[in-house]
Short mmCIF file of C-alpha atoms and ligand atoms in Angstrom, two decimals:
data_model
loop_
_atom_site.label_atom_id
_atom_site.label_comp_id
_atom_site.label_asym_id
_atom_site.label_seq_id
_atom_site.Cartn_x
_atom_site.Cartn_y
_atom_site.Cartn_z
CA UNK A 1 -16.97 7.43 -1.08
CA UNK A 2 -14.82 4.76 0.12
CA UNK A 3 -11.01 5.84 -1.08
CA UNK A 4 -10.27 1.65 -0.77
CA UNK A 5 -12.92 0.89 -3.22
CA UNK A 6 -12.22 3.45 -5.27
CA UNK A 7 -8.47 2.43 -5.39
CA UNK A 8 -8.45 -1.09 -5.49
CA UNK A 9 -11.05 -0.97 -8.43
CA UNK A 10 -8.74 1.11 -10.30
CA UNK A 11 -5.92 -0.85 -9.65
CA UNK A 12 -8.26 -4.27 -9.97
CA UNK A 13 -10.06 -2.97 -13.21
CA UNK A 14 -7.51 -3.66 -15.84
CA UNK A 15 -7.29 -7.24 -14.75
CA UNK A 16 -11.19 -7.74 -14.35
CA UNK A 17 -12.80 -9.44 -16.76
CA UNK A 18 -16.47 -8.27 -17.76
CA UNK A 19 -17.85 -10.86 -15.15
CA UNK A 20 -15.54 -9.86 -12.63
CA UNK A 21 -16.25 -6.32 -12.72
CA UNK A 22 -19.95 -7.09 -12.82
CA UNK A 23 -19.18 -8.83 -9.28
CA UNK A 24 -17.75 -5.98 -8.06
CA UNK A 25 -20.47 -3.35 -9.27
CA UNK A 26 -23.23 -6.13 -7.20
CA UNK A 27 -21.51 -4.61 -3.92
CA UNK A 28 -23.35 -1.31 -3.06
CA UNK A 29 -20.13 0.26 -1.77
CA UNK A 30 -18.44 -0.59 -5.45
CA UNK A 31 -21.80 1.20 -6.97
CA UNK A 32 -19.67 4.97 -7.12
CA UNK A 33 -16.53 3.26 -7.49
CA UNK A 34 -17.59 2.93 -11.43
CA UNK A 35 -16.58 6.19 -12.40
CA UNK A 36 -12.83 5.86 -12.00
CA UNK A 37 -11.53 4.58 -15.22
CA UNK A 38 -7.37 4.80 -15.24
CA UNK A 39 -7.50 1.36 -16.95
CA UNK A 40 -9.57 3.13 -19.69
CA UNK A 41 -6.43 5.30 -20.85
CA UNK A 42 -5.62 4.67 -24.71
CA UNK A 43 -2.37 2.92 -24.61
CA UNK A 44 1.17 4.89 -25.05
CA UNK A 45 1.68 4.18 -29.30
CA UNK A 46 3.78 4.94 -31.93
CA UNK A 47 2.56 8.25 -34.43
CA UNK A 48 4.09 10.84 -36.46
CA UNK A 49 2.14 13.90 -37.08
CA UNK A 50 3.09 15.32 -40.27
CA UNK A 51 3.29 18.26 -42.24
CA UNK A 52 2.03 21.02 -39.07
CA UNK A 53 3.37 24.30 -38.70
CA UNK A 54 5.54 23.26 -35.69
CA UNK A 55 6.07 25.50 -32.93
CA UNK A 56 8.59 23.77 -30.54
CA UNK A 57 8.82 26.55 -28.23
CA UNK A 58 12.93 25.07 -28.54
CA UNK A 59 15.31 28.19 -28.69
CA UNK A 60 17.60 25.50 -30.95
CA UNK A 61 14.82 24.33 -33.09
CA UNK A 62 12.33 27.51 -33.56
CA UNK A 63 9.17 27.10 -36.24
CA UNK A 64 9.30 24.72 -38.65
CA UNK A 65 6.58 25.18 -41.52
CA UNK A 66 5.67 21.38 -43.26
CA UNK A 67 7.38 19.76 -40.11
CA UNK A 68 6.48 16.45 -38.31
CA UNK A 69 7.19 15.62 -34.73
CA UNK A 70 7.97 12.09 -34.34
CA UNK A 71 6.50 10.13 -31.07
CA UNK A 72 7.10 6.44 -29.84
CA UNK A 73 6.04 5.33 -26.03
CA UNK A 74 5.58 8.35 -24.64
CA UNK A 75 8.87 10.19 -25.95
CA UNK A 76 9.41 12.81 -28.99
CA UNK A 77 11.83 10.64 -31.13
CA UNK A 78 12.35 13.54 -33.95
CA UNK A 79 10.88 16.65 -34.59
CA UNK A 80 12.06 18.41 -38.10
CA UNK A 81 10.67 18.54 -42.02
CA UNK A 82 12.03 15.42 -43.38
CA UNK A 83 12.32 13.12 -40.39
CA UNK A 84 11.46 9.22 -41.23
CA UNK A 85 8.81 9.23 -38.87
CA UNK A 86 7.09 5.85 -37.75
CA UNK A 87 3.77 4.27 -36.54
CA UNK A 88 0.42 5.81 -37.34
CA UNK A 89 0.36 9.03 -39.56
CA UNK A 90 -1.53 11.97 -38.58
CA UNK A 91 -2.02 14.18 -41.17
CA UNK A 92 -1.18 17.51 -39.89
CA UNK A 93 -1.85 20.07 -42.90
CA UNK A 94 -3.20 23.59 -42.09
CA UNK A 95 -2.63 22.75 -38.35
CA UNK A 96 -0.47 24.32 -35.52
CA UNK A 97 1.81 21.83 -33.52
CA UNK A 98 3.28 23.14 -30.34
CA UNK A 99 4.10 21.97 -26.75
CA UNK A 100 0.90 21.24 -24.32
CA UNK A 101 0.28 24.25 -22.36
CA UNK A 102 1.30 24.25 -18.71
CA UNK A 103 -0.69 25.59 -15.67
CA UNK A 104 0.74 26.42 -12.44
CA UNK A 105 -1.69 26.68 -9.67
CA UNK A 106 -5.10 25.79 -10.02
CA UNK A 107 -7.97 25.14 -7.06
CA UNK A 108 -9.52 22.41 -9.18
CA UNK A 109 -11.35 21.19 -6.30
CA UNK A 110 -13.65 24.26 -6.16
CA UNK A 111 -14.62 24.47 -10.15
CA UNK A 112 -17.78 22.97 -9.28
CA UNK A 113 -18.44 26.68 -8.02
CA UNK A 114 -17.76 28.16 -11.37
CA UNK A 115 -18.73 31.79 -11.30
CA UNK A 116 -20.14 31.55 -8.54
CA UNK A 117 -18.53 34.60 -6.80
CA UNK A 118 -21.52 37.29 -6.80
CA UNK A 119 -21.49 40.55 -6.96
CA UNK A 120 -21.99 41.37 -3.09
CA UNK A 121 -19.40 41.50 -0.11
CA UNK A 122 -21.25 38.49 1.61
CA UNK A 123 -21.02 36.92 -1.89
CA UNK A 124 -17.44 37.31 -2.79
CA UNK A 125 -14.80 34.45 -3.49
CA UNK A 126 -13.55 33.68 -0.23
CA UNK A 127 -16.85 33.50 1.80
CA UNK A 128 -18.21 31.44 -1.04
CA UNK A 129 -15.46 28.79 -0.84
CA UNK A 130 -15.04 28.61 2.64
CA UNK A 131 -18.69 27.78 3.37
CA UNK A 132 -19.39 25.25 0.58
CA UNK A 133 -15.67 23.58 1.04
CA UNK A 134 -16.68 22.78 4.19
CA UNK A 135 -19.19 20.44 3.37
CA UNK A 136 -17.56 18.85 1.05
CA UNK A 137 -17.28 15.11 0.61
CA UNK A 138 -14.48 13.53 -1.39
CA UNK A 139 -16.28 12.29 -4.26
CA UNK A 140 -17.48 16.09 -4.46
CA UNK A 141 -13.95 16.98 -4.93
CA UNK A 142 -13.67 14.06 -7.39
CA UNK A 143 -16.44 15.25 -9.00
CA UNK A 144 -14.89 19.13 -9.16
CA UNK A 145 -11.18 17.92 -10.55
CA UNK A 146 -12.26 15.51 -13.33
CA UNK A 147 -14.33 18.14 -14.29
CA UNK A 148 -11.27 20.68 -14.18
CA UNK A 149 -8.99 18.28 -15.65
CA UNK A 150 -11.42 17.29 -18.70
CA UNK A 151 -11.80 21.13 -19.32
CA UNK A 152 -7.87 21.42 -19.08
CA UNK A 153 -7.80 18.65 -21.69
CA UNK A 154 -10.18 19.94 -23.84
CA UNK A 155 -8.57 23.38 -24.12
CA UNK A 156 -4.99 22.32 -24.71
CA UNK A 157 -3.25 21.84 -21.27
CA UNK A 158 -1.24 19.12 -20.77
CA UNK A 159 -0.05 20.12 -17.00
CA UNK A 160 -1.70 21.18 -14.22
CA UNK A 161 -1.27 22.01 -10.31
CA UNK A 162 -3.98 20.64 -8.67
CA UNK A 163 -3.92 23.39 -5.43
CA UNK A 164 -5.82 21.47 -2.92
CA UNK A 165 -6.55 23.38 0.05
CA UNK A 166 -9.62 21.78 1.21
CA UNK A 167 -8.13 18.31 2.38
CA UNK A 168 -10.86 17.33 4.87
CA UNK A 169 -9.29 14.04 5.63
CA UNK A 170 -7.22 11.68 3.55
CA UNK A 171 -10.02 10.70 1.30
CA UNK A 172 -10.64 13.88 0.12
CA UNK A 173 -6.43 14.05 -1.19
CA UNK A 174 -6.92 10.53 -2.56
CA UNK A 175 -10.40 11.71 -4.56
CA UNK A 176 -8.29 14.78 -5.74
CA UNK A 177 -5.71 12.34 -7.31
CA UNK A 178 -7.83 9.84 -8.21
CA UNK A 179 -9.73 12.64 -10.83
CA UNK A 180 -6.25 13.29 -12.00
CA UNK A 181 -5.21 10.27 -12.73
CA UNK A 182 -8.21 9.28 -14.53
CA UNK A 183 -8.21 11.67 -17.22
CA UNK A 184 -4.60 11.44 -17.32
CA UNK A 185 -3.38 14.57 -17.72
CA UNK A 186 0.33 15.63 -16.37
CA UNK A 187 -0.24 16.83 -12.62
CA UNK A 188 1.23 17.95 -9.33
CA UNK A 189 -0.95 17.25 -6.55
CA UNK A 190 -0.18 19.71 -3.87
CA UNK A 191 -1.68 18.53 -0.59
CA UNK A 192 -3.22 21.36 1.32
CA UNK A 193 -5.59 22.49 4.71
CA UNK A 194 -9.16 21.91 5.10
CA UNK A 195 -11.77 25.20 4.65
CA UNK A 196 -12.65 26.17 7.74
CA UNK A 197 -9.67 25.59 9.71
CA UNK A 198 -8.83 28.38 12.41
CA UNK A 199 -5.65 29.96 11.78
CA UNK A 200 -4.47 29.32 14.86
CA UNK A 201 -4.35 25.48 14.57
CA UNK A 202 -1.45 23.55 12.52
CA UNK A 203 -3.09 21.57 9.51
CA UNK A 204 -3.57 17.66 10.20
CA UNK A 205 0.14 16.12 8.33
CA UNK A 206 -1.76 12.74 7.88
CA UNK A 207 -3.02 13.23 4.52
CA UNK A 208 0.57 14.28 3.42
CA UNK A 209 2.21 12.09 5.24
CA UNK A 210 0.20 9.28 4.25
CA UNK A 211 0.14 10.23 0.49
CA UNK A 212 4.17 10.70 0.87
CA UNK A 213 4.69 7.49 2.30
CA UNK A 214 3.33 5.27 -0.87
CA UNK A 215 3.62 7.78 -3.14
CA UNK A 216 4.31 5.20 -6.00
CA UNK A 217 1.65 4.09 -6.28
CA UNK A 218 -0.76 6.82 -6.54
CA UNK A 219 2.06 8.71 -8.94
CA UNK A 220 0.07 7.20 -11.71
CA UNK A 221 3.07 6.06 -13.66
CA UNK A 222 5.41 9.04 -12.99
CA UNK A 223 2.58 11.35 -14.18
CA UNK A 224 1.60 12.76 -11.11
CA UNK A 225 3.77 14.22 -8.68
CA UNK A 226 3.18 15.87 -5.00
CA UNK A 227 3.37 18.90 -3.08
CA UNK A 228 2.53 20.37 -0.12
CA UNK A 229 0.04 23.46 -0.41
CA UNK A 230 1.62 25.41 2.71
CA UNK A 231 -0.88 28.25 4.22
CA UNK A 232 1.64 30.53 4.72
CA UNK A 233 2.50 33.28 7.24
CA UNK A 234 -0.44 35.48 6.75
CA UNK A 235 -3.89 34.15 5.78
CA UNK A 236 -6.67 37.02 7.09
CA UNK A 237 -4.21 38.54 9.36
CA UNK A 238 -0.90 37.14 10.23
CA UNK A 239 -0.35 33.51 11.72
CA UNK A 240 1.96 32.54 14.31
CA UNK A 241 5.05 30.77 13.84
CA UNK A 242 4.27 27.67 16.33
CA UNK A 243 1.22 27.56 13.53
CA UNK A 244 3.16 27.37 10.72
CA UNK A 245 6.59 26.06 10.91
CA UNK A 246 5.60 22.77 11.41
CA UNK A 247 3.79 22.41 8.69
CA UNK A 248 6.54 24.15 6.15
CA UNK A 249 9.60 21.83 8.31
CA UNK A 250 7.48 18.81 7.50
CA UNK A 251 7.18 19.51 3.83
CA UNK A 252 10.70 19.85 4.01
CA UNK A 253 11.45 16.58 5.71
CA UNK A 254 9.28 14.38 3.17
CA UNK A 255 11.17 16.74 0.65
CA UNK A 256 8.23 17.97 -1.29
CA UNK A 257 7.75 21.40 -3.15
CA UNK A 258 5.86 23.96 -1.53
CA UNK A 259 3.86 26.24 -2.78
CA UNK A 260 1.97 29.08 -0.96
CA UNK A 261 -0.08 31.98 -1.98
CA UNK A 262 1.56 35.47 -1.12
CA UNK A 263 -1.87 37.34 -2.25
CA UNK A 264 -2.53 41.44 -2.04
CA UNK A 265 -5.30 41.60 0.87
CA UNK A 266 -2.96 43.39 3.16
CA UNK A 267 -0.90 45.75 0.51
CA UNK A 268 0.28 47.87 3.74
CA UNK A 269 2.37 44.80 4.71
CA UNK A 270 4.98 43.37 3.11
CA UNK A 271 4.61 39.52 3.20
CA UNK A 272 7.98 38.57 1.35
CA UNK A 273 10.42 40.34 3.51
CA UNK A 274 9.14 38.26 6.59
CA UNK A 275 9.33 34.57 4.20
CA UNK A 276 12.90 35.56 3.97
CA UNK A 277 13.82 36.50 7.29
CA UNK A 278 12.54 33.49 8.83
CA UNK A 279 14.28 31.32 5.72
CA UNK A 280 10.96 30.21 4.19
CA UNK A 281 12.07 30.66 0.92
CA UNK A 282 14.12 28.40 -1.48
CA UNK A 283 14.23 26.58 -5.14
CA UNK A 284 11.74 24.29 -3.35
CA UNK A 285 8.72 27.12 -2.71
CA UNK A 286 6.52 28.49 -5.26
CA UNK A 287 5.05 31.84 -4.34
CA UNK A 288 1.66 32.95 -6.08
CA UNK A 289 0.40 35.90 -6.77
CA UNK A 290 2.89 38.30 -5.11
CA UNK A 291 1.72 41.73 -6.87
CA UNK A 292 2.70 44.06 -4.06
CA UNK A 293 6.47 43.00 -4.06
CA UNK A 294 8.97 45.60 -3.97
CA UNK A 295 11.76 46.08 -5.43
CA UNK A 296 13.98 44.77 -2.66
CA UNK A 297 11.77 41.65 -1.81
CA UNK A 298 11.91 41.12 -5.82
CA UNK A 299 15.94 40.84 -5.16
CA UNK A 300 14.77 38.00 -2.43
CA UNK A 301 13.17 35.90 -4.20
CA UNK A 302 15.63 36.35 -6.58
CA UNK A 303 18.14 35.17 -4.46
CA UNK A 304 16.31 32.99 -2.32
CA UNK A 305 15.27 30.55 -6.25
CA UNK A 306 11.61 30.64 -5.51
CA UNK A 307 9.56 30.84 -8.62
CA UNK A 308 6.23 32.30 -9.06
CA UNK A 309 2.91 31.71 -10.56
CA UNK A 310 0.80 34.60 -11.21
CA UNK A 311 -2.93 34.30 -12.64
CA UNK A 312 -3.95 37.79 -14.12
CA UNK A 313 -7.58 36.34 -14.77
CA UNK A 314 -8.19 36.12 -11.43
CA UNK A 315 -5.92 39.04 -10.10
CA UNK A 316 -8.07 41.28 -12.42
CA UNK A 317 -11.16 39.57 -11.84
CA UNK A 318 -10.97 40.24 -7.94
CA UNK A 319 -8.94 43.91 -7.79
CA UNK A 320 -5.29 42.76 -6.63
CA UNK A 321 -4.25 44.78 -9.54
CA UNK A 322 -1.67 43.80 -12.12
CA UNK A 323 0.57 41.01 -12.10
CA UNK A 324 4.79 41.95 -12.09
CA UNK A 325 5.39 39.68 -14.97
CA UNK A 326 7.75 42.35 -17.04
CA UNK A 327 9.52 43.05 -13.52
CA UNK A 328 10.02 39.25 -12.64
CA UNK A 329 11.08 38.14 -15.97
CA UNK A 330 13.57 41.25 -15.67
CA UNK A 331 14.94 39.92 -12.93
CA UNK A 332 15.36 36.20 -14.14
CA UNK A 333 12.60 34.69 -11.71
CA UNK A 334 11.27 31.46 -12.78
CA UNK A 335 7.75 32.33 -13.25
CA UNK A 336 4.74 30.41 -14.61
CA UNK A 337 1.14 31.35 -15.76
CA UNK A 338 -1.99 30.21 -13.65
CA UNK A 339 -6.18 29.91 -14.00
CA UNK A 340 -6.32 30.08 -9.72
CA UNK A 341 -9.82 29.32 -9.61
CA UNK A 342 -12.90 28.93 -11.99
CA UNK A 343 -15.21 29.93 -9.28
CA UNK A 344 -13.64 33.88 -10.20
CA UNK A 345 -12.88 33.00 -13.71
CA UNK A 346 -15.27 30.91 -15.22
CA UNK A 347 -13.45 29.65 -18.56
CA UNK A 348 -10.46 27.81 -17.70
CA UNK A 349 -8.83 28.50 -20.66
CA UNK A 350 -5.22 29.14 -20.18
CA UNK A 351 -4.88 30.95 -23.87
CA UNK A 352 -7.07 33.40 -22.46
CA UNK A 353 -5.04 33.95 -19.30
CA UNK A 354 -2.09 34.25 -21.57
CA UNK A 355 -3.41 36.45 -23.64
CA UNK A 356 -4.79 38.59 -20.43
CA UNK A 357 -1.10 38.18 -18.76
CA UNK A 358 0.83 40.14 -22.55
CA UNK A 359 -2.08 42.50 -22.23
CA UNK A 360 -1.94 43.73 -18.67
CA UNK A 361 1.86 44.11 -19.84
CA UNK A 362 1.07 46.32 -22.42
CA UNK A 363 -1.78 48.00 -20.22
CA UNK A 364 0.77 49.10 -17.44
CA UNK A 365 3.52 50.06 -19.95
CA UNK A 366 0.79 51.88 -21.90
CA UNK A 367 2.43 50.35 -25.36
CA UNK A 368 1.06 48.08 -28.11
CA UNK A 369 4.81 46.26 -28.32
CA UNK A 370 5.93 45.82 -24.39
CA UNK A 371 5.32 42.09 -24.06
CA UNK A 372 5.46 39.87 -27.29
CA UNK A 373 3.08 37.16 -28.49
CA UNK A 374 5.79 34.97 -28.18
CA UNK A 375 7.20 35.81 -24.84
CA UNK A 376 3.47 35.23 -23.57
CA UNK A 377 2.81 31.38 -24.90
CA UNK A 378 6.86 30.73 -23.70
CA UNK A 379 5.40 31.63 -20.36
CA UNK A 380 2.23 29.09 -21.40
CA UNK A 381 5.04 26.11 -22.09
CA UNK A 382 8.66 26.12 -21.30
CA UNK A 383 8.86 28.91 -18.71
CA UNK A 384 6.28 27.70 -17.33
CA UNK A 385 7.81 23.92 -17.30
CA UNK A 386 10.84 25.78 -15.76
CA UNK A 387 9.25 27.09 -13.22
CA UNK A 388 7.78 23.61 -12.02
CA UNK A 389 11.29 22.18 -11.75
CA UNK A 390 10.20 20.01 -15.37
CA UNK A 391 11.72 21.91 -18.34
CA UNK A 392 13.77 19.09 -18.93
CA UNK A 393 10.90 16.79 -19.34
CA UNK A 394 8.09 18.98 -20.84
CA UNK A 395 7.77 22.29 -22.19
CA UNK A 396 9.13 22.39 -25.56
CA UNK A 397 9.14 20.12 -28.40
CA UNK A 398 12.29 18.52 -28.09
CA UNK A 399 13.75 14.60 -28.89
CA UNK A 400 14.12 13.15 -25.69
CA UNK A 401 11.46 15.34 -24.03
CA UNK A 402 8.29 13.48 -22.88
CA UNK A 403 5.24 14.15 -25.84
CA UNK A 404 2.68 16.71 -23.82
CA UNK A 405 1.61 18.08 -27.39
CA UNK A 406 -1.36 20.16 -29.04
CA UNK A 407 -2.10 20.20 -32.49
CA UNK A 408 -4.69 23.44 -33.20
CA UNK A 409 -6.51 23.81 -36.12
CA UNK A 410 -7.99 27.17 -36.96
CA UNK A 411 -10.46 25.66 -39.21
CA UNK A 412 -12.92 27.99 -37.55
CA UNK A 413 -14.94 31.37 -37.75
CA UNK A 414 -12.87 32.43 -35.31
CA UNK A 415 -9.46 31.66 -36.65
CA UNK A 416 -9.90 31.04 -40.07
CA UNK A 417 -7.35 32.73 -41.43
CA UNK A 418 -3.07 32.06 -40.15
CA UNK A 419 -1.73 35.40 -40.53
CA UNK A 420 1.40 34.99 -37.68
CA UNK A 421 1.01 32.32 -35.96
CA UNK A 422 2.02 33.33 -32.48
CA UNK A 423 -0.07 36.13 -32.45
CA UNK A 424 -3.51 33.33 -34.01
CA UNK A 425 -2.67 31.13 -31.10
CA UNK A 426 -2.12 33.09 -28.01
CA UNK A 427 -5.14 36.07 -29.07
CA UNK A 428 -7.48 33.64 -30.83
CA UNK A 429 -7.31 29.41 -29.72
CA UNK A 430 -10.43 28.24 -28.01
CA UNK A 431 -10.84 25.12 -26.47
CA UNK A 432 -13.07 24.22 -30.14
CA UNK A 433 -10.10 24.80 -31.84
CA UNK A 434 -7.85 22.20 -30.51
CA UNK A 435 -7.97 19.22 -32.84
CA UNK A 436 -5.38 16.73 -30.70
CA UNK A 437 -3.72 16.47 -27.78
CA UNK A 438 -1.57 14.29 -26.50
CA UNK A 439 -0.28 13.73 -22.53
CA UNK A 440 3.41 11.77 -22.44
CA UNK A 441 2.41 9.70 -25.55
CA UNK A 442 -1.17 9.34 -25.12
CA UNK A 443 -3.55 10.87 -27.33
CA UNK A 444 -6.62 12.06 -25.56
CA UNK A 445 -8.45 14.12 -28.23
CA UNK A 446 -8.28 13.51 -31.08
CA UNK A 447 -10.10 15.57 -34.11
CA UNK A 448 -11.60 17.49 -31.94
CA UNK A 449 -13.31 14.52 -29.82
CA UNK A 450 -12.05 13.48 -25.95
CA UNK A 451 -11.02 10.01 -26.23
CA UNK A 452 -10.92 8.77 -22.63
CA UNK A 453 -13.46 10.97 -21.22
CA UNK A 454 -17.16 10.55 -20.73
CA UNK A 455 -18.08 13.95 -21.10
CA UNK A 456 -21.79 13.64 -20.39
CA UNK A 457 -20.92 11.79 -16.96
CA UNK A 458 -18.88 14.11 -16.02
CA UNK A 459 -21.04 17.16 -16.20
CA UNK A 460 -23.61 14.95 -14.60
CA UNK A 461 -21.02 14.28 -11.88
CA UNK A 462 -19.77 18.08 -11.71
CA UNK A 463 -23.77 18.98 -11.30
CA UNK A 464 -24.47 16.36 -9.06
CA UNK A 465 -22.08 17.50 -6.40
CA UNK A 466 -22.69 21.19 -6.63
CA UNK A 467 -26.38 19.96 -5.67
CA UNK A 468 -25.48 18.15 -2.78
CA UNK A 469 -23.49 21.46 -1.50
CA UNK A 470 -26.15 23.43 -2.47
CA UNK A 471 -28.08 21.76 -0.52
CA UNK A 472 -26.31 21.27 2.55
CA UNK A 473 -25.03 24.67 3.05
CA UNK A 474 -28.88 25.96 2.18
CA UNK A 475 -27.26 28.50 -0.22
CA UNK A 476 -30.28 29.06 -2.61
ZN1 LIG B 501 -4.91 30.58 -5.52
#
């Protein structure tokens, strides 16, 4: 797909007239471009949804039973039970209202491969990436993010981290974005390496430095910020420093976040002690995963400000073991809750992986009252939030705060009932269950119903491209 076309029509649609964009569709390179639809996000209002149980995730504000959460151009005005409120009302009787839940490092790019990860050696995650990543095209990654992001939607997430480590060329960042910002959800792009590339080989900085340099306008209003997705010092065995210091010093001199993955496939070596010795750690990096830390390299990052994203569906799903959520959170380390990938996962649902990051808690400590509910959906929202550097934007429902909201209704077999209403929302929400949500003022679903996404297209999209891969790699 041509990244131009695809731009300029979404920068070009919202002044098009019918005729004009009828014109544009004539040209066969325009034919794809008809997907993206930024233009086609409802418009930033003025509502008051009243009388939810409202869970602000606020330490200030707590629960408020019969409250109402005020919102006017993409800002909570008021939150409390007899606020004035304004604009539209949105009756919220018998319905949870809390802050939109916030993921922290995602491969969105390879959900097109949901479950795909067999059962057999040859089969497994990482051989199953690499070799359909690399012939990817990037409307295939298009295709794989707005299919992420609607799912992300759907299920109550207002934020994601789009970890893109397959950026063949520039094209296939721009498609990444491009997904994002067209169901306009809350994002950080983080720019990454292509599949495929040897570990002995510095990543292409175009992409990056391209995306960096007119970052405005792809930012989608503010919504979308970027990052670099740094490989690291150790990928399948360790990688020199001419490799990657280059990389890491540019992300530093565009002034970007990094993130990097410090994952459990070589337990015998510790992978954090090294980060800090060579001063590759900092507010600025986000380190994933990191289940083998000791103790001491727990006091580094500690020290050093990184936070930390761990993603106990996949961790369990592929045998790295248990996260060290009760140790980190000990220790006062920023640290956020992740899906990783859908191709180990399959449901994207964050609730789940909240629900699976309190129980591995409780697992290890071998008692039914280690982690709380509540601890567990603060990690979903304003821990989280904190650890992305946005807690005082997002997170909790707060006047002044941008409105990333949920409303939930359990008016469902498999809620039903509100008994306590932490517990009903992190063991129990499915994505069916989320009535409305709302991304910095916009409201996206609504009863139950995606407003600003064709959901049949994008399946067909999502299937489409897995096809094409399918085909190309000749994986039957
Ligand atoms: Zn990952």
């Amino acid at each position: 797909m041509c990244q131009i076309c695809r731009r300029s029509f979404i920068r070009g649609a919202a002044a098009l007239g019918a005729a004009g964009a009828t014109e544009l569709l004539s040209s066969p390179l325009m034919a794809q471009a008809v997907d993206t639809g930024a233009s086609k996000l409802p418009p930033r209002g003025e509502f008051t949804i009243a009388n939810a149980y409202v869970m602000t995730m606020d330490g200030a504000l707590g629960d408020i039973a019969g409250g109402s959460v005020h919102v006017r151009n993409g800002e909570i005005v008021a939150v409390g039970k007899d606020i004035a409120g304004g604009g539209e009302k949105i009756d919220g009787t018998g319905m949870i209202v809390m802050p939109g839940i916030v993921e922290t490092h995602w491969h969105m790019w390879n959900t097109i491969f949901r479950s795909f990860a067999g059962d057999r050696l040859e089969e497994g995650y990482f051989p199953t990436v690499a070799r359909f990543g690399q012939q990817m095209s990037p409307d295939d990654i298009f295709q794989s993010t707005r299919l992420s992001a609607a799912e992300a939607i759907n299920s109550g997430m207002t934020f994601v981290h789009s970890w893109c480590h397959n950026v063949r060329s520039t094209a296939h960042a721009e498609a990444d974005i491009s997904a994002l910002a067209e169901v306009g959800i809350r994002a950080r792009h983080s720019c990454g390496w292509p599949q495929g590339v040897p570990d002995t080989q510095s990543a292409d900085q175009a992409p990056i430095e391209s995306l960096a340099r007119d970052w405005k306008s792809w930012s989608n209003d503010g919504l979308i910020t970027l990052g670099m997705a740094w490989r690291g010092q150790f990928r399948a065995g360790p990688i020199k420093p001419e490799v990657y210091q280059p990389e890491f010093d540019n992300a530093r001199k565009l002034a970007l976040p990094i993130t990097v993955h410090v994952a459990s496939a070589h337990k015998a070596v510790n992978q954090i002690e090294p980060l800090y010795k060579a001063k590759l750690m900092g507010k600025d990096v986000q380190l994933i995963h990191t289940l083998s830390a000791n103790a001491a390299e727990l006091d580094m990052i500690k020290e050093s400000g990184c936070s930390v994203s761990v993603s106990p569906g996949s961790e369990l799903r592929i045998g790295y073991g248990y996260p060290q959520i009760g140790e980190m959170l000990a220790k006062g380390i920023p640290l956020g809750i992740s899906v990783d990938t859908s191709a180990l996962t399959g449901s994207s649902n964050l609730f789940g992986v909240l629900k699976l990051a309190r129980d591995s808690e409780n697992a290890k400590a071998e008692s039914e009252f280690k982690m709380t509910a509540r601890k567990a959906l603060e990690l979903g929202t304003i821990e989280g939030a904190r650890s992305m550097g946005l807690d005082d934007r997002i997170g909790s429902l707060t006047p002044g705060k941008r409105a990333d909201l949920i409303a939930i209704s359990p008016n469902t077999l498999n809620m039903a009932v509100v008994t306590d209403p932490a517990h009903l929302v992190l063991e129990a929400t499915a994505a069916e269950n989320v009535d409305t949500v709302v991304v910095d003022g916009r409201i996206l679903k609504a009863r139950g119903k995606l407003v600003a996404v064709d959901t049949p297209k994008v399946i067909a999209g999502a299937r489409a491209a897995l096809a094409g891969v399918r085909e190309r790699t000749k994986w039957r």
